[in-house]
């Protein structure tokens, strides 16, 4: 009876520790939006190449790129380092742009909504600029 119990506990522990391999492709907004998003799409791919990052949302505007990655649960202990490395990687590729990277979940959700509105063309340029200004303030504070 003890052996069966030990085997069951071992199997539960072993199955709980396995990680699922997922490939998540970010939403590619591209040229079909009000403001072309080629740079943001490329920056998202750069961040996704980092092993700690599961998913990325982001948009760009003139000379700014706004990104919000979703980080693996265990790696959330190293958010400052992940943000810094992500910022450096994107800045290497786009030195002429101002890069904003935030691991805040609220920013992730808001940028995701903005990204979808751009893709669906349901937002005006004026409202888009206002939302980005608001998001930039939230990313600083």
MMTF fields as JSON, N, C-alpha, C and O atoms, coordinates in Angstrom:
{
  "mmtfVersion": "1.0.0",
  "mmtfProducer": "UNKNOWN",
  "numBonds": 563,
  "numAtoms": 564,
  "numGroups": 141,
  "numChains": 1,
  "numModels": 1,
  "chainsPerModel": [1],
  "groupsPerChain": [141],
  "chainIdList": ["A"],
  "bondAtomList": [4, 2, 8, 6, 12, 10, 16, 14, 20, 18, 24, 22, 28, 26, 32, 30, 36, 34, 40, 38, 44, 42, 48, 46, 52, 50, 56, 54, 60, 58, 64, 62, 68, 66, 72, 70, 76, 74, 80, 78, 84, 82, 88, 86, 92, 90, 96, 94, 100, 98, 104, 102, 108, 106, 112, 110, 116, 114, 120, 118, 124, 122, 128, 126, 132, 130, 136, 134, 140, 138, 144, 142, 148, 146, 152, 150, 156, 154, 160, 158, 164, 162, 168, 166, 172, 170, 176, 174, 180, 178, 184, 182, 188, 186, 192, 190, 196, 194, 200, 198, 204, 202, 208, 206, 212, 210, 216, 214, 220, 218, 224, 222, 228, 226, 232, 230, 236, 234, 240, 238, 244, 242, 248, 246, 252, 250, 256, 254, 260, 258, 264, 262, 268, 266, 272, 270, 276, 274, 280, 278, 284, 282, 288, 286, 292, 290, 296, 294, 300, 298, 304, 302, 308, 306, 312, 310, 316, 314, 320, 318, 324, 322, 328, 326, 332, 330, 336, 334, 340, 338, 344, 342, 348, 346, 352, 350, 356, 354, 360, 358, 364, 362, 368, 366, 372, 370, 376, 374, 380, 378, 384, 382, 388, 386, 392, 390, 396, 394, 400, 398, 404, 402, 408, 406, 412, 410, 416, 414, 420, 418, 424, 422, 428, 426, 432, 430, 436, 434, 440, 438, 444, 442, 448, 446, 452, 450, 456, 454, 460, 458, 464, 462, 468, 466, 472, 470, 476, 474, 480, 478, 484, 482, 488, 486, 492, 490, 496, 494, 500, 498, 504, 502, 508, 506, 512, 510, 516, 514, 520, 518, 524, 522, 528, 526, 532, 530, 536, 534, 540, 538, 544, 542, 548, 546, 552, 550, 556, 554, 560, 558],
  "bondOrderList": [1, 1, 1, 1, 1, 1, 1, 1, 1, 1, 1, 1, 1, 1, 1, 1, 1, 1, 1, 1, 1, 1, 1, 1, 1, 1, 1, 1, 1, 1, 1, 1, 1, 1, 1, 1, 1, 1, 1, 1, 1, 1, 1, 1, 1, 1, 1, 1, 1, 1, 1, 1, 1, 1, 1, 1, 1, 1, 1, 1, 1, 1, 1, 1, 1, 1, 1, 1, 1, 1, 1, 1, 1, 1, 1, 1, 1, 1, 1, 1, 1, 1, 1, 1, 1, 1, 1, 1, 1, 1, 1, 1, 1, 1, 1, 1, 1, 1, 1, 1, 1, 1, 1, 1, 1, 1, 1, 1, 1, 1, 1, 1, 1, 1, 1, 1, 1, 1, 1, 1, 1, 1, 1, 1, 1, 1, 1, 1, 1, 1, 1, 1, 1, 1, 1, 1, 1, 1, 1, 1],
  "groupList": [{"groupName": "UNK", "atomNameList": ["N", "CA", "C", "O"], "elementList": ["N", "C", "C", "O"], "formalChargeList": [0, 0, 0, 0], "bondAtomList": [1, 0, 2, 1, 3, 2], "bondOrderList": [1, 1, 2], "singleLetterCode": "X", "chemCompType": "L-PEPTIDE LINKING"}],
  "groupTypeList": [0, 0, 0, 0, 0, 0, 0, 0, 0, 0, 0, 0, 0, 0, 0, 0, 0, 0, 0, 0, 0, 0, 0, 0, 0, 0, 0, 0, 0, 0, 0, 0, 0, 0, 0, 0, 0, 0, 0, 0, 0, 0, 0, 0, 0, 0, 0, 0, 0, 0, 0, 0, 0, 0, 0, 0, 0, 0, 0, 0, 0, 0, 0, 0, 0, 0, 0, 0, 0, 0, 0, 0, 0, 0, 0, 0, 0, 0, 0, 0, 0, 0, 0, 0, 0, 0, 0, 0, 0, 0, 0, 0, 0, 0, 0, 0, 0, 0, 0, 0, 0, 0, 0, 0, 0, 0, 0, 0, 0, 0, 0, 0, 0, 0, 0, 0, 0, 0, 0, 0, 0, 0, 0, 0, 0, 0, 0, 0, 0, 0, 0, 0, 0, 0, 0, 0, 0, 0, 0, 0, 0],
  "groupIdList": [1, 2, 3, 4, 5, 6, 7, 8, 9, 10, 11, 12, 13, 14, 15, 16, 17, 18, 19, 20, 21, 22, 23, 24, 25, 26, 27, 28, 29, 30, 31, 32, 33, 34, 35, 36, 37, 38, 39, 40, 41, 42, 43, 44, 45, 46, 47, 48, 49, 50, 51, 52, 53, 54, 55, 56, 57, 58, 59, 60, 61, 62, 63, 64, 65, 66, 67, 68, 69, 70, 71, 72, 73, 74, 75, 76, 77, 78, 79, 80, 81, 82, 83, 84, 85, 86, 87, 88, 89, 90, 91, 92, 93, 94, 95, 96, 97, 98, 99, 100, 101, 102, 103, 104, 105, 106, 107, 108, 109, 110, 111, 112, 113, 114, 115, 116, 117, 118, 119, 120, 121, 122, 123, 124, 125, 126, 127, 128, 129, 130, 131, 132, 133, 134, 135, 136, 137, 138, 139, 140, 141],
  "secStructList": [7, 2, 2, 2, 2, 2, 2, 2, 2, 2, 2, 2, 2, 2, 2, 2, 2, 7, 7, 7, 7, 7, 7, 7, 7, 7, 7, 7, 7, 4, 4, 4, 1, 1, 1, 7, 7, 2, 2, 2, 2, 2, 2, 2, 2, 2, 2, 2, 6, 1, 6, 6, 3, 3, 3, 3, 3, 3, 3, 3, 3, 6, 6, 3, 3, 3, 3, 3, 3, 3, 3, 7, 6, 4, 4, 4, 4, 4, 2, 2, 2, 2, 2, 2, 2, 2, 2, 2, 2, 2, 2, 2, 2, 7, 6, 6, 1, 3, 3, 3, 3, 7, 7, 7, 2, 2, 2, 2, 2, 2, 2, 2, 2, 2, 2, 2, 2, 2, 2, 2, 6, 7, 1, 7, 2, 2, 2, 2, 2, 2, 2, 2, 2, 2, 2, 2, 2, 2, 2, 2, 7],
  "xCoordList": [0.811, 0.0, 0.863, 0.557, 1.961, 2.863, 3.507, 3.676, 3.862, 4.509, 3.582, 4.015, 2.334, 1.369, 1.21, 1.147, 1.145, 1.014, 2.247, 2.113, 3.427, 4.675, 4.744, 5.142, 4.364, 4.381, 3.39, 3.703, 2.212, 1.203, 1.707, 1.55, 2.307, 2.838, 3.949, 4.006, 4.829, 5.924, 5.382, 5.867, 4.386, 3.803, 3.127, 3.226, 2.449, 1.816, 2.845, 2.661, 3.92, 4.978, 5.651, 5.877, 5.968, 6.647, 5.775, 6.285, 4.493, 3.629, 3.371, 3.12, 3.427, 3.206, 4.4, 4.239, 5.58, 6.781, 7.082, 7.931, 6.425, 6.692, 6.191, 5.127, 6.956, 6.538, 5.994, 6.508, 4.956, 4.362, 5.06, 5.274, 5.405, 6.028, 4.931, 4.089, 4.954, 3.959, 4.677, 5.732, 4.101, 4.595, 3.469, 2.451, 3.665, 2.666, 3.19, 4.267, 2.431, 2.801, 2.062, 0.846, 2.775, 2.104, 1.219, 1.41, 0.264, -0.617, 0.222, 0.866, 0.218, 0.958, 0.013, -0.839, 0.161, -0.727, -0.307, -1.154, 0.988, 1.519, 1.121, 0.985, 0.94, 0.683, -0.8, -1.146, -1.677, -3.101, -3.728, -4.912, -2.989, -3.516, -3.441, -2.845, -4.054, -4.029, -2.585, -2.195, -1.811, -0.39, 0.373, 0.15, 1.265, 2.001, 2.726, 3.33, 2.658, 3.188, 4.337, 4.579, 5.039, 6.135, 7.192, 7.654, 7.576, 8.626, 8.155, 8.912, 6.919, 6.392, 6.331, 6.65, 5.921, 5.861, 7.244, 7.391, 8.245, 9.607, 10.149, 10.845, 9.83, 10.272, 9.644, 10.289, 8.391, 7.733, 8.467, 8.64, 8.897, 9.645, 10.978, 11.414, 11.621, 12.894, 12.684, 13.463, 11.632, 11.372, 10.97, 11.349, 10.21, 9.797, 10.973, 10.872, 12.081, 13.253, 13.901, 14.72, 13.546, 14.053, 13.277, 12.05, 13.972, 13.325, 12.38, 11.495, 12.539, 11.685, 10.314, 9.399, 10.163, 8.95, 8.019, 8.428, 6.758, 5.735, 4.978, 4.668, 4.683, 3.817, 4.172, 4.632, 3.961, 4.277, 3.179, 2.688, 2.803, 1.933, 2.692, 3.529, 2.388, 3.081, 2.581, 1.999, 2.827, 2.466, 3.591, 4.457, 3.565, 4.553, 3.849, 2.737, 4.546, 4.004, 5.174, 5.991, 5.268, 6.315, 7.694, 8.307, 8.2, 9.533, 9.513, 10.511, 8.382, 8.251, 7.767, 6.96, 8.272, 7.795, 7.408, 8.21, 6.176, 5.653, 5.45, 4.74, 6.077, 6.01, 5.676, 6.107, 4.9, 4.575, 4.64, 3.72, 5.72, 5.816, 5.118, 5.011, 4.647, 4.133, 5.223, 5.644, 5.678, 6.851, 6.41, 5.359, 7.234, 6.961, 6.88, 7.542, 6.071, 5.778, 7.034, 7.194, 7.921, 9.118, 10.036, 10.695, 10.094, 10.999, 10.506, 11.203, 9.333, 8.815, 9.679, 9.57, 10.541, 11.459, 12.56, 13.237, 12.737, 13.823, 13.274, 13.862, 12.172, 11.526, 12.42, 12.429, 13.169, 14.036, 15.07, 15.301, 15.688, 16.694, 16.06, 16.644, 14.896, 14.21, 13.83, 14.02, 13.292, 12.941, 14.171, 14.136, 15.261, 16.489, 17.061, 17.424, 17.138, 17.675, 16.766, 17.244, 15.449, 14.507, 14.635, 14.625, 14.755, 14.925, 16.207, 16.209, 17.294, 18.58, 18.518, 19.04, 17.887, 17.793, 17.012, 17.42, 15.899, 15.093, 15.812, 15.777, 16.462, 17.179, 18.339, 18.646, 18.985, 20.058, 19.516, 20.17, 18.328, 17.725, 17.135, 17.174, 16.59, 15.955, 16.577, 15.922, 17.824, 18.487, 17.832, 17.965, 17.139, 16.523, 15.16, 14.581, 14.647, 13.347, 13.513, 14.526, 12.509, 12.433, 11.644, 10.494, 12.262, 11.65, 11.127, 11.844, 9.862, 9.232, 8.853, 8.091, 9.384, 9.077, 8.521, 9.122, 7.375, 6.753, 6.294, 5.71, 6.559, 6.091, 4.847, 4.425, 4.263, 3.035, 1.873, 1.688, 1.103, 0.002, -1.1, -1.728, -1.34, -2.36, -1.944, -2.776, -0.686, -0.174, -0.286, -0.633, 0.006, -0.103, -1.529, -1.729, -2.511, -3.916, -4.31, -4.941, -3.937, -4.307, -3.638, -4.272, -2.363, -1.685, -2.299, -2.39, -2.718, -3.376, -4.677, -4.967, -5.46, -6.705, -6.426, -7.107, -5.421, -5.059, -4.582, -4.906, -3.82, -3.335, -4.506, -4.498, -5.496, -6.672, -7.476, -7.964, -7.617, -8.337, -7.63, -8.276, -6.299, -5.54, -5.76, -5.975, -5.702, -5.871, -7.259, -7.407, -8.271, -9.64, -10.01, -11.108, -9.092, -9.313, -10.528, -11.306, -10.695, -11.823, -11.399, -12.139, -10.239, -9.732, -9.227, -8.654, -9.443, -8.969, -7.524, -7.053, -6.838, -5.446, -5.353, -4.433, -6.304, -6.298, -6.473, -5.759, -7.413, -7.66, -6.473, -6.107, -5.886, -4.708, -3.557, -2.92, -3.299, -2.227, -2.509, -1.596, -3.761, -4.125, -3.928, -3.426, -4.323, -4.146, -2.659, -2.26, -1.844, -0.407, 0.212, 1.069, -0.213, 0.307, -0.056, 0.768, -1.293, -1.743, -0.944, -0.534, -0.733, 0.042, 1.49, 2.076, 2.058, 3.43, 3.541, 4.51, 2.556, 2.544, 2.45, 3.13, 1.609, 1.469, 2.733, 3.066, 3.444, 4.678, 5.79, 6.639, 5.779, 6.8, 6.565, 7.514, 5.311, 4.988, 4.78, 4.5],
  "yCoordList": [-1.191, 0.0, 1.268, 2.247, 1.222, 2.364, 2.613, 3.757, 1.53, 1.656, 2.343, 3.201, 1.971, 2.574, 4.059, 4.879, 4.397, 5.789, 6.589, 7.702, 6.047, 6.722, 6.901, 7.964, 5.885, 5.971, 7.035, 7.804, 7.085, 8.091, 9.505, 10.4, 9.702, 11.023, 11.412, 12.554, 10.474, 10.752, 11.13, 12.08, 10.398, 10.703, 12.074, 12.804, 12.419, 13.74, 14.858, 15.862, 14.683, 15.693, 15.796, 16.898, 14.666, 14.667, 15.286, 16.015, 15.015, 15.578, 17.062, 17.787, 17.523, 18.931, 19.808, 21.015, 19.241, 20.025, 20.196, 21.012, 19.467, 19.58, 20.89, 21.37, 21.477, 22.724, 22.417, 21.559, 23.131, 22.963, 23.879, 25.058, 23.345, 24.159, 24.84, 24.182, 26.157, 26.92, 27.852, 28.405, 28.01, 29.016, 30.003, 29.684, 31.19, 32.233, 33.265, 33.829, 33.505, 34.529, 35.811, 35.789, 36.928, 38.177, 38.649, 38.264, 39.478, 40.059, 40.953, 41.889, 40.676, 41.468, 42.492, 42.144, 43.738, 44.785, 45.234, 45.408, 45.423, 45.741, 47.111, 48.078, 47.164, 48.419, 48.757, 49.862, 47.844, 48.07, 48.962, 49.283, 49.37, 50.219, 51.686, 52.033, 52.542, 53.987, 54.492, 55.299, 54.009, 54.328, 53.033, 52.042, 53.006, 51.766, 51.216, 51.967, 49.897, 49.258, 48.299, 47.372, 48.505, 47.62, 47.524, 46.429, 48.662, 48.676, 47.951, 47.187, 48.189, 47.522, 46.014, 45.249, 45.582, 44.153, 43.511, 42.409, 44.189, 43.663, 43.668, 42.736, 44.713, 44.793, 43.679, 43.135, 43.334, 42.233, 40.921, 40.119, 40.703, 39.483, 39.45, 38.39, 40.601, 40.679, 40.279, 39.5, 40.812, 40.463, 39.004, 38.356, 38.482, 37.073, 36.116, 34.967, 36.57, 35.701, 35.486, 34.58, 36.303, 36.114, 34.966, 34.925, 34.045, 32.839, 33.11, 32.295, 34.22, 34.522, 35.047, 35.085, 35.447, 36.129, 35.17, 34.445, 35.18, 34.314, 34.99, 34.359, 36.26, 36.972, 38.45, 38.949, 39.156, 40.579, 41.307, 40.827, 42.471, 43.386, 44.691, 45.031, 45.419, 46.677, 47.444, 46.888, 48.738, 49.634, 50.64, 50.789, 51.325, 52.372, 53.611, 53.558, 54.732, 56.016, 56.929, 57.217, 57.377, 58.266, 57.797, 56.987, 58.276, 57.885, 57.2, 57.224, 56.588, 55.873, 54.45, 54.203, 53.518, 52.139, 51.783, 51.926, 51.319, 50.946, 49.436, 48.892, 48.754, 47.302, 46.855, 47.46, 45.782, 45.195, 43.673, 43.056, 43.062, 41.6, 40.958, 41.551, 39.728, 38.903, 37.896, 37.13, 37.904, 37.139, 35.84, 35.782, 34.788, 33.514, 33.741, 34.626, 32.94, 33.141, 33.183, 34.106, 32.212, 32.166, 33.341, 33.843, 33.789, 34.87, 36.239, 37.233, 36.317, 37.6, 38.156, 39.335, 37.315, 37.793, 38.677, 39.398, 38.621, 39.343, 40.36, 40.55, 41.007, 41.915, 43.074, 43.447, 43.645, 44.776, 44.372, 45.098, 43.223, 42.742, 42.425, 42.739, 41.818, 41.474, 42.737, 42.815, 43.731, 45.008, 45.665, 46.151, 45.674, 46.326, 45.635, 46.296, 44.308, 43.578, 43.713, 43.858, 43.665, 43.838, 45.203, 45.339, 46.22, 47.593, 47.712, 48.308, 47.147, 47.216, 46.496, 46.999, 45.33, 44.572, 45.343, 45.389, 45.945, 46.7, 47.983, 48.385, 48.623, 49.885, 49.658, 50.533, 48.488, 48.162, 48.143, 48.613, 47.599, 47.488, 48.813, 49.119, 49.602, 50.875, 52.013, 52.542, 52.397, 53.425, 54.805, 55.623, 55.069, 56.387, 56.512, 57.598, 55.422, 55.426, 55.512, 55.082, 56.071, 56.029, 54.77, 54.618, 53.881, 52.59, 52.606, 52.973, 52.202, 52.112, 50.645, 50.076, 50.034, 48.639, 48.58, 49.111, 47.933, 47.796, 46.355, 45.755, 45.802, 44.457, 44.506, 43.483, 45.685, 45.86, 45.185, 45.397, 44.383, 43.652, 44.58, 44.299, 45.677, 46.623, 47.267, 47.436, 47.619, 48.184, 47.133, 47.46, 45.878, 44.786, 44.706, 44.575, 44.785, 44.691, 45.895, 45.739, 47.1, 48.304, 48.374, 48.771, 47.992, 47.974, 46.922, 47.131, 45.802, 44.769, 45.268, 44.997, 46.0, 46.571, 47.586, 47.608, 48.42, 49.431, 48.779, 49.234, 47.722, 46.965, 46.403, 46.474, 45.853, 45.304, 46.396, 46.206, 47.547, 48.658, 49.126, 49.466, 49.139, 49.517, 48.511, 48.883, 47.253, 46.187, 46.26, 46.059, 46.548, 46.597, 47.965, 48.141, 48.94, 50.301, 50.96, 51.636, 50.768, 51.35, 52.512, 52.888, 53.081, 54.182, 55.286, 55.014, 56.529, 57.659, 57.977, 57.579, 58.687, 59.069, 59.942, 59.787, 60.852, 61.756, 60.973, 61.219, 60.038, 59.229, 58.292, 58.054, 57.772, 56.91, 57.664, 57.145, 58.886, 59.69, 60.003, 59.979, 60.294, 60.586, 59.361, 59.477, 58.186, 56.958, 56.659, 56.235, 56.88, 56.637, 57.59, 57.187, 58.832, 59.8, 59.356, 59.431, 58.895, 58.404, 57.165, 57.05, 56.251, 55.046, 55.381, 54.763, 56.359, 56.748, 57.294, 57.008, 58.073, 58.581, 57.432, 57.448, 56.441, 55.3, 54.455, 53.883, 54.374, 53.585, 54.26, 53.579, 55.572, 56.291, 56.157, 56.023, 56.193, 56.211, 54.864, 54.699],
  "zCoordList": [0.0, 0.0, 0.0, -0.681, 0.79, 0.832, -0.532, -0.954, -1.208, -2.513, -3.512, -4.28, -3.498, -4.429, -4.132, -5.047, -2.86, -2.461, -2.878, -3.389, -2.671, -3.047, -4.56, -5.035, -5.321, -6.782, -7.261, -8.17, -6.665, -7.04, -6.762, -7.593, -5.602, -5.255, -6.215, -6.671, -6.524, -7.456, -8.834, -9.447, -9.324, -10.628, -10.648, -11.635, -9.57, -9.488, -9.52, -10.209, -8.779, -8.752, -10.112, -10.613, -10.708, -12.006, -13.094, -13.944, -13.084, -14.122, -13.905, -14.868, -12.676, -12.381, -12.709, -12.894, -12.786, -13.037, -14.516, -14.875, -15.362, -16.792, -17.347, -16.956, -18.264, -18.887, -20.269, -20.986, -20.62, -21.936, -22.916, -22.636, -24.042, -25.085, -25.89, -26.501, -25.883, -26.615, -27.579, -27.267, -28.721, -29.635, -29.855, -30.469, -29.352, -29.473, -30.451, -30.259, -31.485, -32.437, -32.095, -31.903, -32.015, -31.678, -32.825, -33.979, -32.488, -33.486, -34.39, -33.915, -35.668, -36.635, -37.246, -38.063, -36.856, -37.341, -38.728, -39.605, -38.94, -40.254, -40.786, -40.037, -42.094, -42.789, -42.88, -43.295, -42.507, -42.691, -41.634, -41.74, -40.632, -39.564, -39.965, -40.984, -39.151, -39.371, -39.369, -40.213, -38.419, -38.324, -38.604, -37.908, -39.599, -39.903, -38.676, -37.909, -38.501, -37.304, -37.603, -36.831, -38.698, -39.098, -38.002, -37.68, -37.429, -36.395, -35.133, -34.535, -34.734, -33.538, -33.743, -32.833, -34.938, -35.218, -35.144, -34.616, -35.668, -35.624, -34.188, -33.783, -33.425, -32.023, -31.197, -30.301, -31.489, -30.771, -31.019, -30.101, -32.253, -32.565, -31.82, -31.37, -31.69, -30.961, -29.498, -28.948, -28.871, -27.467, -27.318, -26.343, -28.269, -28.175, -28.276, -27.846, -28.835, -28.923, -27.556, -27.397, -26.576, -25.213, -24.568, -24.657, -23.927, -23.402, -22.234, -21.971, -21.531, -20.381, -20.786, -19.963, -22.034, -22.471, -23.193, -24.099, -22.775, -23.36, -24.491, -25.502, -24.323, -25.255, -25.211, -24.184, -26.323, -26.377, -27.135, -28.156, -26.623, -27.365, -27.504, -26.669, -28.574, -28.765, -29.967, -30.899, -29.915, -31.007, -31.19, -30.327, -32.321, -32.561, -33.082, -33.607, -32.912, -33.341, -33.667, -32.793, -34.878, -35.349, -34.908, -35.602, -33.781, -33.312, -31.951, -31.231, -31.594, -30.321, -30.567, -31.463, -29.76, -29.777, -28.349, -27.426, -28.171, -26.859, -26.838, -27.683, -25.867, -25.783, -24.365, -23.383, -24.286, -22.985, -23.107, -23.645, -22.609, -22.65, -21.454, -20.38, -21.67, -20.573, -20.259, -21.126, -19.011, -18.592, -17.927, -17.288, -18.085, -17.422, -15.916, -15.375, -15.257, -13.84, -12.974, -12.176, -13.113, -12.275, -12.563, -11.653, -13.811, -14.199, -13.755, -13.958, -13.16, -12.672, -11.541, -11.204, -10.95, -9.914, -10.503, -9.77, -11.813, -12.488, -13.49, -14.555, -13.17, -14.109, -14.539, -15.712, -13.601, -13.957, -14.996, -15.963, -14.799, -15.74, -17.107, -18.145, -17.11, -18.361, -19.119, -20.333, -18.405, -19.043, -19.651, -20.781, -18.887, -19.331, -20.576, -21.549, -20.536, -21.696, -22.909, -24.034, -22.682, -23.781, -24.405, -25.629, -23.566, -24.061, -24.879, -25.957, -24.366, -25.074, -26.422, -27.417, -26.459, -27.717, -28.774, -29.934, -28.385, -29.345, -29.739, -30.901, -28.775, -29.055, -30.027, -30.837, -29.953, -30.909, -32.335, -33.265, -32.492, -33.825, -34.301, -35.493, -33.371, -33.71, -32.886, -31.988, -33.173, -32.362, -32.475, -31.565, -33.557, -33.75, -33.064, -33.04, -32.511, -31.839, -30.325, -29.772, -29.669, -28.211, -27.862, -28.272, -27.112, -26.8, -25.367, -24.436, -25.203, -23.883, -23.663, -24.445, -22.603, -22.289, -20.874, -19.941, -20.721, -19.398, -19.2, -20.103, -18.015, -17.691, -16.81, -16.27, -16.666, -15.888, -16.623, -17.821, -15.913, -16.549, -17.049, -18.07, -16.343, -16.789, -18.116, -19.007, -18.249, -19.503, -20.604, -21.739, -20.279, -21.252, -21.798, -23.006, -20.913, -21.323, -22.177, -23.223, -21.727, -22.461, -23.826, -24.803, -23.907, -25.208, -26.126, -27.336, -25.561, -26.347, -26.96, -28.126, -26.169, -26.68, -27.787, -28.812, -27.564, -28.556, -29.855, -30.952, -29.707, -30.867, -31.682, -32.911, -31.005, -31.695, -32.379, -33.493, -31.713, -32.329, -33.601, -34.592, -33.561, -34.761, -35.889, -37.043, -35.535, -36.536, -37.171, -38.377, -36.355, -36.851, -37.418, -37.947, -37.31, -37.803, -37.143, -37.817, -35.837, -35.111, -34.223, -33.314, -34.462, -33.651, -34.57, -35.626, -34.163, -34.961, -34.577, -33.512, -35.442, -35.192, -33.935, -33.132, -33.772, -32.618, -31.314, -30.341, -31.293, -30.093, -29.824, -28.673, -30.889, -30.775, -30.102, -29.186, -30.561, -29.974, -28.503, -27.677, -28.176, -26.79, -25.9, -24.782, -26.395, -25.603, -25.388, -24.304, -26.419, -26.28, -25.262, -24.476, -25.272, -24.299, -22.884, -21.973, -22.706, -21.412, -20.983, -19.828, -21.919, -21.604, -21.248, -20.359, -21.945, -21.653, -20.227, -19.525, -19.807, -18.436, -17.425, -16.399, -17.718, -16.817, -16.773, -15.735, -17.905, -17.945, -17.121, -16.546, -17.071, -16.302, -14.797, -14.025, -14.391, -12.965, -12.443, -11.255]
}
